Amino acid sequence: MNHYSGGRLLLTPVDRDGLVRAERLRALGLGERADTSFESFDAFADKVAEVTATPFSMVNFIDENRQFFAGLHTPAGNRRGTDLGAAAAGSGRSARYMARDHGYCPHVLVRRKALVLDDVCDYPRFAGNPVVDEIGIRSYLGAPLIDRTGIALGTVCAVDTVPRPWGRAGLATIKSLAQEIVVQIDRRGAPPR
C-alpha cells in the first residue's frame, strides 16, 4: 500500500496474511492487552534492550489494522509507550498501539526475514517513515516471530536513535532472540496435556 504522510510517499507492504494472523492471535489470546498477562513479554523486551544495548525494544504482534507492543522497553521504563510520541495511537488504553504504516516491523512480517538497518536514512524506502521524525529512530534490528503453525505473528525488534553498525553479530542475536520468544508463544497455544 502507498500512504501519504507529511507530503512523503510511504511504502507499506501489502499483507496477504493479515486475516489469518489476526485469527491466530485471537486464538492465542494475543494482540489485546490484559494488564497482567503480558508481563513476560515486557520482561523479554527488557532482555532484548539489554542484550542489544538499545533504548527501545519491542515484542510486536501485528493484526490486519495495527501493531500491538505486547512487550515494550523504553528509555523512561514506564511501559505505557508514551516515549513513542505521536507515532503511537493510544486510543484511550495505552500507547502500545501503532498504525501498520509506522515503523519497520510490517516489512519484517511480510518478508518473513530479519531486517537490519544500520542507518534508516541510508534507505529511501525507510527514511520517510513517520518514526524517523516522530520518535527519532535511526537504526533498526528486527526478526519475525513465526509460530509452530508457520504463521508470522509479529516481530521482536531493537531500535536506536543513532545509527548502529549491527553487523552479522546483530543479525544472529535478533534471530536467536526471536526463536527464544517463539518458544514462549508456542507454549501458549499448546494443547493441555
Short mmCIF file of C-alpha atoms in Angstrom, two decimals:
data_model
loop_
_atom_site.label_atom_id
_atom_site.label_comp_id
_atom_site.label_asym_id
_atom_site.label_seq_id
_atom_site.Cartn_x
_atom_site.Cartn_y
_atom_site.Cartn_z
CA MET A 1 0.00 0.00 0.00
CA ASN A 2 1.06 3.54 -0.56
CA HIS A 3 0.28 6.13 2.06
CA TYR A 4 0.94 9.83 2.06
CA SER A 5 2.02 11.46 5.29
CA GLY A 6 3.51 14.91 5.59
CA GLY A 7 3.87 15.07 1.81
CA ARG A 8 6.06 11.96 1.63
CA LEU A 9 5.26 8.71 -0.10
CA LEU A 10 5.49 5.78 2.29
CA LEU A 11 5.59 2.22 1.08
CA THR A 12 3.93 -0.22 3.45
CA PRO A 13 4.00 -3.79 2.20
CA VAL A 14 0.75 -5.49 1.27
CA ASP A 15 -0.06 -8.08 3.92
CA ARG A 16 -1.93 -11.01 2.42
CA ASP A 17 -1.88 -12.99 5.68
CA GLY A 18 -3.48 -10.33 7.91
CA LEU A 19 -6.81 -12.08 8.46
CA VAL A 20 -5.26 -15.49 9.16
CA ARG A 21 -2.75 -13.88 11.52
CA ALA A 22 -5.47 -11.95 13.35
CA GLU A 23 -7.43 -15.18 13.89
CA ARG A 24 -4.32 -16.94 15.22
CA LEU A 25 -3.50 -14.02 17.53
CA ARG A 26 -7.04 -14.12 18.94
CA ALA A 27 -6.81 -17.89 19.43
CA LEU A 28 -3.57 -17.39 21.38
CA GLY A 29 -5.02 -14.51 23.42
CA LEU A 30 -2.51 -12.08 21.92
CA GLY A 31 -3.00 -8.73 20.30
CA GLU A 32 -5.08 -7.12 23.05
CA ARG A 33 -3.61 -6.10 26.37
CA ALA A 34 -4.73 -7.80 29.54
CA ASP A 35 -2.87 -5.91 32.25
CA THR A 36 -1.16 -8.88 33.90
CA SER A 37 -0.85 -11.48 31.16
CA PHE A 38 1.87 -9.67 29.22
CA GLU A 39 4.46 -9.25 31.98
CA SER A 40 6.62 -11.98 30.43
CA PHE A 41 6.69 -10.10 27.12
CA ASP A 42 7.73 -6.89 28.90
CA ALA A 43 10.49 -8.81 30.66
CA PHE A 44 11.59 -10.21 27.31
CA ALA A 45 11.65 -6.72 25.77
CA ASP A 46 13.88 -5.66 28.69
CA LYS A 47 16.20 -8.55 27.87
CA VAL A 48 16.33 -7.55 24.19
CA ALA A 49 17.22 -3.98 25.16
CA GLU A 50 19.94 -5.20 27.49
CA VAL A 51 21.46 -7.66 25.01
CA THR A 52 21.43 -5.13 22.15
CA ALA A 53 22.20 -2.06 24.32
CA THR A 54 19.30 -0.12 22.78
CA PRO A 55 16.88 2.39 24.27
CA PHE A 56 13.79 0.82 22.66
CA SER A 57 12.79 -2.79 22.11
CA MET A 58 9.50 -4.48 21.42
CA VAL A 59 7.71 -7.78 21.11
CA ASN A 60 5.21 -6.72 18.49
CA PHE A 61 2.07 -8.51 17.27
CA ILE A 62 0.51 -7.20 14.07
CA ASP A 63 -3.07 -7.73 13.00
CA GLU A 64 -4.74 -6.52 9.82
CA ASN A 65 -5.00 -2.93 11.09
CA ARG A 66 -2.35 -2.11 13.67
CA GLN A 67 0.68 -3.12 15.66
CA PHE A 68 0.46 -4.03 19.35
CA PHE A 69 3.56 -3.91 21.56
CA ALA A 70 2.87 -6.79 23.94
CA GLY A 71 6.42 -6.40 25.20
CA LEU A 72 7.84 -2.91 25.47
CA HIS A 73 11.07 -1.40 26.74
CA THR A 74 11.53 2.37 26.53
CA PRO A 75 14.15 4.74 27.95
CA ALA A 76 11.72 6.01 30.60
CA GLY A 77 10.76 2.47 31.53
CA ASN A 78 7.13 3.45 32.05
CA ARG A 79 5.72 0.65 29.85
CA ARG A 80 2.93 2.92 28.65
CA GLY A 81 4.70 3.72 25.40
CA THR A 82 4.42 7.46 25.85
CA ASP A 83 8.09 7.77 24.85
CA LEU A 84 6.97 6.61 21.41
CA GLY A 85 5.45 10.04 20.83
CA ALA A 86 2.84 10.81 18.24
CA ALA A 87 3.63 7.63 16.31
CA ALA A 88 1.74 5.51 18.84
CA ALA A 89 -2.02 5.61 18.75
CA GLY A 90 -3.18 5.10 22.33
CA SER A 91 -6.93 5.03 21.60
CA GLY A 92 -7.66 5.62 25.27
CA ARG A 93 -5.91 2.47 26.52
CA SER A 94 -2.18 2.96 26.35
CA ALA A 95 0.24 3.96 23.67
CA ARG A 96 1.19 0.36 22.97
CA TYR A 97 -0.58 0.50 19.61
CA MET A 98 0.84 1.90 16.40
CA ALA A 99 -0.54 2.15 12.89
CA ARG A 100 0.62 -0.51 10.43
CA ASP A 101 2.28 2.10 8.22
CA HIS A 102 4.60 3.25 11.02
CA GLY A 103 7.91 1.55 11.68
CA TYR A 104 9.67 -1.32 10.03
CA CYS A 105 8.08 -4.37 11.67
CA PRO A 106 5.37 -4.72 8.97
CA HIS A 107 8.18 -5.13 6.42
CA VAL A 108 9.79 -7.89 8.51
CA LEU A 109 6.42 -9.60 8.91
CA VAL A 110 5.63 -9.68 5.19
CA ARG A 111 9.19 -10.62 4.19
CA ARG A 112 9.32 -13.31 6.90
CA LYS A 113 13.02 -12.47 7.24
CA ALA A 114 15.10 -10.43 9.63
CA LEU A 115 15.81 -6.82 8.70
CA VAL A 116 18.95 -4.92 9.63
CA LEU A 117 19.07 -1.16 9.06
CA ASP A 118 22.30 0.37 10.35
CA ASP A 119 21.01 3.83 9.43
CA VAL A 120 17.42 4.06 8.18
CA CYS A 121 18.30 7.31 6.42
CA ASP A 122 20.53 5.37 4.02
CA TYR A 123 17.43 3.69 2.55
CA PRO A 124 14.94 5.96 0.73
CA ARG A 125 12.18 3.38 1.22
CA PHE A 126 12.61 3.56 5.00
CA ALA A 127 13.91 7.09 5.61
CA GLY A 128 10.47 8.67 5.11
CA ASN A 129 8.77 6.54 7.75
CA PRO A 130 6.98 8.61 10.44
CA VAL A 131 9.02 7.02 13.24
CA VAL A 132 12.11 8.83 11.96
CA ASP A 133 10.64 12.29 12.60
CA GLU A 134 8.20 11.49 15.41
CA ILE A 135 10.44 9.32 17.59
CA GLY A 136 13.88 9.95 16.13
CA ILE A 137 14.55 6.34 15.12
CA ARG A 138 17.78 5.96 13.15
CA SER A 139 18.59 2.25 13.33
CA TYR A 140 16.51 -0.92 13.40
CA LEU A 141 17.12 -4.60 14.03
CA GLY A 142 14.13 -6.96 13.81
CA ALA A 143 13.17 -10.59 13.18
CA PRO A 144 9.83 -12.28 12.53
CA LEU A 145 8.04 -14.42 15.11
CA ILE A 146 6.93 -17.47 13.15
CA ASP A 147 4.97 -19.87 15.33
CA ARG A 148 4.71 -23.66 15.08
CA THR A 149 1.81 -23.34 12.60
CA GLY A 150 4.02 -21.38 10.19
CA ILE A 151 2.20 -18.09 10.70
CA ALA A 152 4.30 -14.96 11.16
CA LEU A 153 2.56 -13.40 14.19
CA GLY A 154 4.76 -10.38 14.70
CA THR A 155 8.31 -9.35 15.39
CA VAL A 156 10.92 -8.81 18.02
CA CYS A 157 12.97 -5.69 17.44
CA ALA A 158 15.54 -3.32 18.86
CA VAL A 159 15.76 0.29 17.73
CA ASP A 160 18.04 3.20 18.46
CA THR A 161 18.06 6.94 17.92
CA VAL A 162 21.59 6.83 16.50
CA PRO A 163 23.00 4.81 13.58
CA ARG A 164 24.34 1.42 14.69
CA PRO A 165 26.67 -0.98 12.88
CA TRP A 166 24.71 -4.14 13.75
CA GLY A 167 26.73 -6.47 11.53
CA ARG A 168 26.39 -10.24 11.39
CA ALA A 169 26.53 -10.45 15.17
CA GLY A 170 23.45 -8.24 15.48
CA LEU A 171 21.59 -10.29 12.89
CA ALA A 172 22.46 -13.54 14.66
CA THR A 173 21.42 -12.07 18.01
CA ILE A 174 17.98 -10.88 16.89
CA LYS A 175 17.29 -14.20 15.14
CA SER A 176 18.22 -16.09 18.30
CA LEU A 177 16.02 -13.83 20.43
CA ALA A 178 13.12 -14.37 18.02
CA GLN A 179 13.48 -18.14 18.32
CA GLU A 180 13.55 -17.85 22.10
CA ILE A 181 10.31 -15.86 22.35
CA VAL A 182 8.56 -18.09 19.79
CA VAL A 183 9.06 -20.99 22.22
CA GLN A 184 7.09 -18.98 24.84
CA ILE A 185 4.38 -18.17 22.30
CA ASP A 186 4.08 -21.80 21.20
CA ARG A 187 3.59 -22.83 24.84
CA ARG A 188 0.54 -20.53 24.98
CA GLY A 189 -1.03 -22.36 22.06
CA ALA A 190 -0.04 -25.89 23.03
CA PRO A 191 -2.96 -28.18 23.84
CA PRO A 192 -3.23 -29.16 27.52
CA ARG A 193 -1.62 -32.48 28.44
#
